[in-house]
Structures are given as C-alpha cells and as structure tokens.
Amino acid sequence: MIYLDTSAAAKAALDEADSPAVRRLFADGTDFVSSTLLAVELHAVADRRFVQPDAVHEIIDRVALVSLGDDITTAAINLHSGLRTLDALHLATALRLGSAITGILTFDKELAGAAEQRGLPLHRI
C-alpha cells in the first residue's frame, strides 16, 4: 500500500507533468492510503483549479483514509520536521502506518526529503 499525499493525488485530477503516471497507478488498482487531510486538500485544489467535484470524489473513493487523532497531531509536533503544517501531519500519518505501507508518493521535495530522512521509502514513478 502506498501513502498518497495531496501533491500526488492532485495529479490524478489535473493535467500536469507526471499526471499520466499517477493515473496509471489508479487504473492499475494500486492500493493507496492517506490522511483525511487529503479530502480537504483535494477539494480545495478542485475549487482553485476548477476541477469537477466528481473527479475528486472518484480519487478519494480509491484511497483508504486515516483519521487525524491526537496521536497523529502529537507525533507531528514531536517530529520537529520543519515542514509546513499539513505536510507534517501527512508525514506523521505515514510514519504511524509503518510497515503497512511500502512507501510514500509525493511530488513535494521538502516532504520527500523529510520522509527519506526518517527511513520512509519514496515511491517513484
């Protein structure tokens, strides 16, 4: 199972570099997991970029979502990652999932660096 952050999930709804590769992962039936933040962030991206809500729902329906609890927020604080707030929460969620995930798919260089620094493999496409 791959942890999917918003920078990667958004590529499935937008026409950007690497969008076809991300769409192939969805089409191939790859299993994804993410924080519930993904739903909030994807809807915000859709509103800003004029993406149909149905496209967002289609993506979200393919992702197992993990709720943000006090344990995740505390872990994000304790990481002292230097990341922006939502990226720190994504990282804490991915780390909490541990061996349940094979890696993280992100196009955010800072998040990718912080994940690798903590031993979380990157899923490259």
Short mmCIF file of N, CA and C in Angstrom, two decimals:
data_model
loop_
_atom_site.label_atom_id
_atom_site.label_comp_id
_atom_site.label_asym_id
_atom_site.label_seq_id
_atom_site.Cartn_x
_atom_site.Cartn_y
_atom_site.Cartn_z
N MET A 1 0.86 -1.17 0.00
CA MET A 1 0.00 0.00 0.00
C MET A 1 0.91 1.23 0.00
N ILE A 2 0.55 2.21 -0.80
CA ILE A 2 1.33 3.44 -0.94
C ILE A 2 0.63 4.58 -0.22
N TYR A 3 1.40 5.33 0.58
CA TYR A 3 0.85 6.53 1.20
C TYR A 3 0.84 7.63 0.12
N LEU A 4 -0.31 8.23 -0.07
CA LEU A 4 -0.52 9.23 -1.13
C LEU A 4 -0.71 10.59 -0.50
N ASP A 5 0.18 11.53 -0.83
CA ASP A 5 -0.05 12.87 -0.32
C ASP A 5 -0.77 13.68 -1.39
N THR A 6 -1.19 14.87 -1.05
CA THR A 6 -2.04 15.66 -1.93
C THR A 6 -1.33 16.09 -3.20
N SER A 7 -0.04 16.36 -3.13
CA SER A 7 0.67 16.77 -4.34
C SER A 7 0.62 15.68 -5.40
N ALA A 8 0.59 14.43 -4.98
CA ALA A 8 0.49 13.31 -5.92
C ALA A 8 -0.96 13.06 -6.32
N ALA A 9 -1.87 13.08 -5.37
CA ALA A 9 -3.28 12.81 -5.68
C ALA A 9 -3.84 13.85 -6.63
N ALA A 10 -3.43 15.10 -6.48
CA ALA A 10 -3.93 16.17 -7.34
C ALA A 10 -3.57 15.92 -8.80
N LYS A 11 -2.44 15.26 -9.03
CA LYS A 11 -2.02 14.98 -10.41
C LYS A 11 -3.02 14.08 -11.12
N ALA A 12 -3.77 13.28 -10.38
CA ALA A 12 -4.78 12.41 -11.00
C ALA A 12 -5.95 13.22 -11.53
N ALA A 13 -6.18 14.41 -10.97
CA ALA A 13 -7.31 15.24 -11.38
C ALA A 13 -6.91 16.37 -12.32
N LEU A 14 -5.64 16.70 -12.36
CA LEU A 14 -5.16 17.82 -13.16
C LEU A 14 -4.35 17.31 -14.34
N ASP A 15 -4.09 18.17 -15.29
CA ASP A 15 -3.22 17.85 -16.41
C ASP A 15 -1.88 18.53 -16.19
N GLU A 16 -0.97 17.79 -15.57
CA GLU A 16 0.36 18.29 -15.25
C GLU A 16 1.38 17.22 -15.62
N ALA A 17 2.64 17.61 -15.53
CA ALA A 17 3.69 16.61 -15.70
C ALA A 17 3.46 15.51 -14.66
N ASP A 18 3.67 14.31 -15.02
CA ASP A 18 3.50 13.12 -14.17
C ASP A 18 2.05 12.73 -13.94
N SER A 19 1.08 13.51 -14.43
CA SER A 19 -0.32 13.12 -14.28
C SER A 19 -0.62 11.76 -14.91
N PRO A 20 -0.13 11.49 -16.13
CA PRO A 20 -0.41 10.17 -16.72
C PRO A 20 0.12 9.01 -15.87
N ALA A 21 1.29 9.17 -15.28
CA ALA A 21 1.86 8.09 -14.45
C ALA A 21 1.03 7.86 -13.20
N VAL A 22 0.55 8.92 -12.58
CA VAL A 22 -0.30 8.77 -11.39
C VAL A 22 -1.62 8.13 -11.78
N ARG A 23 -2.19 8.56 -12.88
CA ARG A 23 -3.45 7.97 -13.34
C ARG A 23 -3.29 6.47 -13.63
N ARG A 24 -2.13 6.07 -14.15
CA ARG A 24 -1.88 4.64 -14.40
C ARG A 24 -1.90 3.84 -13.10
N LEU A 25 -1.33 4.41 -12.04
CA LEU A 25 -1.37 3.72 -10.75
C LEU A 25 -2.80 3.50 -10.30
N PHE A 26 -3.64 4.52 -10.47
CA PHE A 26 -5.05 4.37 -10.11
C PHE A 26 -5.71 3.31 -11.00
N ALA A 27 -5.43 3.36 -12.29
CA ALA A 27 -6.03 2.41 -13.23
C ALA A 27 -5.57 0.99 -12.98
N ASP A 28 -4.33 0.84 -12.51
CA ASP A 28 -3.77 -0.48 -12.24
C ASP A 28 -4.29 -1.10 -10.95
N GLY A 29 -5.06 -0.35 -10.20
CA GLY A 29 -5.62 -0.88 -8.96
C GLY A 29 -4.69 -0.80 -7.76
N THR A 30 -3.68 0.04 -7.84
CA THR A 30 -2.76 0.22 -6.71
C THR A 30 -3.55 0.61 -5.47
N ASP A 31 -3.17 0.05 -4.34
CA ASP A 31 -3.82 0.40 -3.07
C ASP A 31 -3.15 1.63 -2.48
N PHE A 32 -3.98 2.61 -2.11
CA PHE A 32 -3.49 3.85 -1.53
C PHE A 32 -4.09 4.06 -0.16
N VAL A 33 -3.33 4.77 0.68
CA VAL A 33 -3.80 5.21 1.98
C VAL A 33 -3.32 6.64 2.18
N SER A 34 -4.08 7.41 2.93
CA SER A 34 -3.69 8.79 3.22
C SER A 34 -4.44 9.26 4.46
N SER A 35 -4.07 10.43 4.88
CA SER A 35 -4.77 11.09 5.98
C SER A 35 -6.08 11.68 5.46
N THR A 36 -7.03 11.88 6.35
CA THR A 36 -8.27 12.55 5.96
C THR A 36 -8.01 13.96 5.45
N LEU A 37 -6.82 14.47 5.72
CA LEU A 37 -6.45 15.77 5.15
C LEU A 37 -6.54 15.77 3.64
N LEU A 38 -6.29 14.62 3.04
CA LEU A 38 -6.31 14.51 1.59
C LEU A 38 -7.64 15.00 1.02
N ALA A 39 -8.74 14.60 1.63
CA ALA A 39 -10.05 15.00 1.13
C ALA A 39 -10.21 16.52 1.19
N VAL A 40 -9.83 17.12 2.29
CA VAL A 40 -9.94 18.57 2.45
C VAL A 40 -9.07 19.28 1.42
N GLU A 41 -7.82 18.83 1.31
CA GLU A 41 -6.89 19.49 0.40
C GLU A 41 -7.29 19.31 -1.07
N LEU A 42 -7.75 18.12 -1.43
CA LEU A 42 -8.15 17.90 -2.82
C LEU A 42 -9.35 18.74 -3.21
N HIS A 43 -10.30 18.88 -2.29
CA HIS A 43 -11.44 19.75 -2.58
C HIS A 43 -11.00 21.20 -2.74
N ALA A 44 -10.04 21.63 -1.96
CA ALA A 44 -9.52 22.99 -2.09
C ALA A 44 -8.81 23.18 -3.44
N VAL A 45 -8.03 22.19 -3.84
CA VAL A 45 -7.38 22.23 -5.15
C VAL A 45 -8.43 22.30 -6.25
N ALA A 46 -9.45 21.48 -6.14
CA ALA A 46 -10.51 21.46 -7.14
C ALA A 46 -11.21 22.81 -7.25
N ASP A 47 -11.47 23.44 -6.13
CA ASP A 47 -12.11 24.76 -6.14
C ASP A 47 -11.22 25.80 -6.80
N ARG A 48 -9.92 25.75 -6.51
CA ARG A 48 -8.99 26.73 -7.08
C ARG A 48 -8.73 26.49 -8.56
N ARG A 49 -8.73 25.22 -8.97
CA ARG A 49 -8.33 24.87 -10.34
C ARG A 49 -9.53 24.47 -11.21
N PHE A 50 -10.74 24.69 -10.73
CA PHE A 50 -11.96 24.43 -11.49
C PHE A 50 -12.07 22.97 -11.95
N VAL A 51 -11.79 22.07 -11.04
CA VAL A 51 -11.95 20.64 -11.29
C VAL A 51 -13.32 20.23 -10.78
N GLN A 52 -13.98 19.38 -11.54
CA GLN A 52 -15.31 18.91 -11.15
C GLN A 52 -15.24 18.11 -9.84
N PRO A 53 -16.16 18.36 -8.92
CA PRO A 53 -16.17 17.62 -7.65
C PRO A 53 -16.24 16.10 -7.85
N ASP A 54 -16.90 15.64 -8.91
CA ASP A 54 -16.98 14.19 -9.16
C ASP A 54 -15.60 13.58 -9.35
N ALA A 55 -14.70 14.32 -9.99
CA ALA A 55 -13.34 13.82 -10.20
C ALA A 55 -12.62 13.65 -8.86
N VAL A 56 -12.86 14.58 -7.95
CA VAL A 56 -12.25 14.49 -6.62
C VAL A 56 -12.83 13.31 -5.86
N HIS A 57 -14.13 13.14 -5.91
CA HIS A 57 -14.77 12.02 -5.21
C HIS A 57 -14.26 10.68 -5.74
N GLU A 58 -14.05 10.62 -7.05
CA GLU A 58 -13.54 9.39 -7.66
C GLU A 58 -12.16 9.03 -7.11
N ILE A 59 -11.32 10.04 -6.92
CA ILE A 59 -9.98 9.81 -6.36
C ILE A 59 -10.08 9.39 -4.91
N ILE A 60 -10.82 10.15 -4.13
CA ILE A 60 -10.95 9.89 -2.70
C ILE A 60 -11.54 8.51 -2.43
N ASP A 61 -12.47 8.09 -3.26
CA ASP A 61 -13.08 6.77 -3.08
C ASP A 61 -12.08 5.63 -3.24
N ARG A 62 -10.96 5.89 -3.88
CA ARG A 62 -9.94 4.86 -4.10
C ARG A 62 -8.87 4.84 -3.02
N VAL A 63 -8.99 5.73 -2.04
CA VAL A 63 -7.94 5.87 -1.02
C VAL A 63 -8.52 5.53 0.35
N ALA A 64 -7.84 4.66 1.08
CA ALA A 64 -8.22 4.40 2.47
C ALA A 64 -7.76 5.61 3.28
N LEU A 65 -8.68 6.22 4.00
CA LEU A 65 -8.35 7.43 4.75
C LEU A 65 -8.20 7.14 6.24
N VAL A 66 -7.14 7.68 6.81
CA VAL A 66 -6.83 7.52 8.23
C VAL A 66 -7.22 8.81 8.94
N SER A 67 -8.02 8.70 9.99
CA SER A 67 -8.44 9.88 10.74
C SER A 67 -7.29 10.50 11.50
N LEU A 68 -7.37 11.81 11.60
CA LEU A 68 -6.39 12.53 12.42
C LEU A 68 -6.86 12.50 13.86
N GLY A 69 -6.06 11.91 14.69
CA GLY A 69 -6.37 11.90 16.11
C GLY A 69 -5.28 12.64 16.86
N ASP A 70 -5.45 12.71 18.15
CA ASP A 70 -4.44 13.38 18.98
C ASP A 70 -3.07 12.72 18.84
N ASP A 71 -3.06 11.40 18.62
CA ASP A 71 -1.78 10.71 18.48
C ASP A 71 -1.01 11.19 17.25
N ILE A 72 -1.71 11.44 16.16
CA ILE A 72 -1.06 11.92 14.94
C ILE A 72 -0.61 13.36 15.11
N THR A 73 -1.46 14.20 15.68
CA THR A 73 -1.05 15.60 15.85
C THR A 73 0.12 15.71 16.82
N THR A 74 0.11 14.93 17.86
CA THR A 74 1.24 14.93 18.80
C THR A 74 2.51 14.43 18.11
N ALA A 75 2.38 13.38 17.31
CA ALA A 75 3.54 12.86 16.59
C ALA A 75 4.09 13.90 15.62
N ALA A 76 3.21 14.64 14.95
CA ALA A 76 3.66 15.69 14.03
C ALA A 76 4.43 16.77 14.77
N ILE A 77 3.97 17.12 15.94
CA ILE A 77 4.67 18.12 16.76
C ILE A 77 6.03 17.59 17.17
N ASN A 78 6.06 16.36 17.65
CA ASN A 78 7.29 15.77 18.16
C ASN A 78 8.33 15.47 17.09
N LEU A 79 7.91 15.42 15.82
CA LEU A 79 8.86 15.18 14.74
C LEU A 79 9.83 16.35 14.55
N HIS A 80 9.37 17.56 14.88
CA HIS A 80 10.20 18.75 14.66
C HIS A 80 10.78 18.73 13.25
N SER A 81 9.89 18.49 12.26
CA SER A 81 10.32 18.26 10.89
C SER A 81 10.66 19.54 10.13
N GLY A 82 10.15 20.66 10.59
CA GLY A 82 10.35 21.90 9.85
C GLY A 82 9.44 22.02 8.64
N LEU A 83 8.56 21.05 8.46
CA LEU A 83 7.62 21.08 7.33
C LEU A 83 6.46 22.02 7.61
N ARG A 84 5.77 22.38 6.54
CA ARG A 84 4.52 23.12 6.72
C ARG A 84 3.54 22.21 7.46
N THR A 85 2.56 22.80 8.10
CA THR A 85 1.65 22.09 8.99
C THR A 85 1.04 20.84 8.38
N LEU A 86 0.41 20.97 7.23
CA LEU A 86 -0.29 19.82 6.65
C LEU A 86 0.69 18.74 6.20
N ASP A 87 1.85 19.15 5.71
CA ASP A 87 2.87 18.15 5.33
C ASP A 87 3.38 17.42 6.56
N ALA A 88 3.53 18.11 7.67
CA ALA A 88 3.96 17.46 8.91
C ALA A 88 2.93 16.44 9.36
N LEU A 89 1.66 16.75 9.19
CA LEU A 89 0.61 15.81 9.55
C LEU A 89 0.59 14.61 8.60
N HIS A 90 0.82 14.84 7.31
CA HIS A 90 0.91 13.72 6.38
C HIS A 90 2.10 12.82 6.75
N LEU A 91 3.23 13.42 7.04
CA LEU A 91 4.41 12.64 7.39
C LEU A 91 4.16 11.83 8.66
N ALA A 92 3.58 12.45 9.67
CA ALA A 92 3.30 11.74 10.92
C ALA A 92 2.34 10.57 10.68
N THR A 93 1.36 10.77 9.81
CA THR A 93 0.41 9.70 9.50
C THR A 93 1.12 8.56 8.80
N ALA A 94 1.94 8.88 7.80
CA ALA A 94 2.67 7.84 7.06
C ALA A 94 3.59 7.06 7.99
N LEU A 95 4.29 7.76 8.86
CA LEU A 95 5.20 7.09 9.79
C LEU A 95 4.42 6.21 10.77
N ARG A 96 3.26 6.66 11.18
CA ARG A 96 2.43 5.89 12.10
C ARG A 96 1.98 4.58 11.47
N LEU A 97 1.77 4.59 10.15
CA LEU A 97 1.34 3.38 9.45
C LEU A 97 2.46 2.35 9.34
N GLY A 98 3.69 2.80 9.44
CA GLY A 98 4.84 1.90 9.49
C GLY A 98 4.90 0.92 8.34
N SER A 99 5.03 -0.35 8.68
CA SER A 99 5.22 -1.39 7.67
C SER A 99 3.95 -1.69 6.87
N ALA A 100 2.84 -1.07 7.22
CA ALA A 100 1.61 -1.26 6.44
C ALA A 100 1.73 -0.59 5.06
N ILE A 101 2.71 0.32 4.92
CA ILE A 101 2.91 0.98 3.63
C ILE A 101 4.28 0.61 3.07
N THR A 102 4.34 0.62 1.75
CA THR A 102 5.60 0.32 1.08
C THR A 102 6.40 1.58 0.79
N GLY A 103 5.77 2.72 0.91
CA GLY A 103 6.44 3.99 0.66
C GLY A 103 5.44 5.11 0.54
N ILE A 104 5.95 6.28 0.24
CA ILE A 104 5.12 7.47 0.10
C ILE A 104 5.28 8.02 -1.31
N LEU A 105 4.15 8.40 -1.92
CA LEU A 105 4.17 9.03 -3.23
C LEU A 105 3.87 10.51 -3.02
N THR A 106 4.87 11.32 -3.29
CA THR A 106 4.75 12.77 -3.14
C THR A 106 5.57 13.46 -4.21
N PHE A 107 5.14 14.63 -4.59
CA PHE A 107 5.91 15.47 -5.50
C PHE A 107 6.42 16.70 -4.77
N ASP A 108 6.25 16.72 -3.45
CA ASP A 108 6.72 17.81 -2.60
C ASP A 108 8.14 17.47 -2.16
N LYS A 109 9.10 18.24 -2.62
CA LYS A 109 10.51 17.95 -2.33
C LYS A 109 10.83 17.98 -0.84
N GLU A 110 10.24 18.91 -0.11
CA GLU A 110 10.51 19.00 1.33
C GLU A 110 9.95 17.80 2.07
N LEU A 111 8.73 17.42 1.73
CA LEU A 111 8.12 16.25 2.36
C LEU A 111 8.91 14.99 2.00
N ALA A 112 9.30 14.87 0.74
CA ALA A 112 10.09 13.72 0.31
C ALA A 112 11.40 13.63 1.09
N GLY A 113 12.07 14.75 1.25
CA GLY A 113 13.33 14.76 1.99
C GLY A 113 13.14 14.37 3.45
N ALA A 114 12.10 14.91 4.07
CA ALA A 114 11.83 14.59 5.47
C ALA A 114 11.45 13.11 5.63
N ALA A 115 10.71 12.57 4.67
CA ALA A 115 10.33 11.16 4.73
C ALA A 115 11.57 10.27 4.61
N GLU A 116 12.41 10.56 3.64
CA GLU A 116 13.63 9.76 3.46
C GLU A 116 14.54 9.86 4.67
N GLN A 117 14.62 11.04 5.24
CA GLN A 117 15.45 11.26 6.42
C GLN A 117 15.01 10.38 7.58
N ARG A 118 13.73 10.04 7.60
CA ARG A 118 13.18 9.22 8.68
C ARG A 118 13.01 7.77 8.28
N GLY A 119 13.64 7.39 7.17
CA GLY A 119 13.62 5.99 6.75
C GLY A 119 12.40 5.54 5.99
N LEU A 120 11.56 6.47 5.57
CA LEU A 120 10.36 6.12 4.81
C LEU A 120 10.72 6.15 3.32
N PRO A 121 10.61 5.02 2.64
CA PRO A 121 10.98 5.00 1.22
C PRO A 121 10.02 5.81 0.36
N LEU A 122 10.56 6.38 -0.69
CA LEU A 122 9.74 7.11 -1.66
C LEU A 122 9.29 6.14 -2.74
N HIS A 123 8.05 6.28 -3.15
CA HIS A 123 7.56 5.51 -4.29
C HIS A 123 7.79 6.39 -5.52
N ARG A 124 8.63 5.94 -6.39
CA ARG A 124 8.98 6.73 -7.58
C ARG A 124 8.20 6.21 -8.78
N ILE A 125 7.77 7.15 -9.60
CA ILE A 125 7.07 6.76 -10.84
C ILE A 125 7.82 7.27 -12.04
#
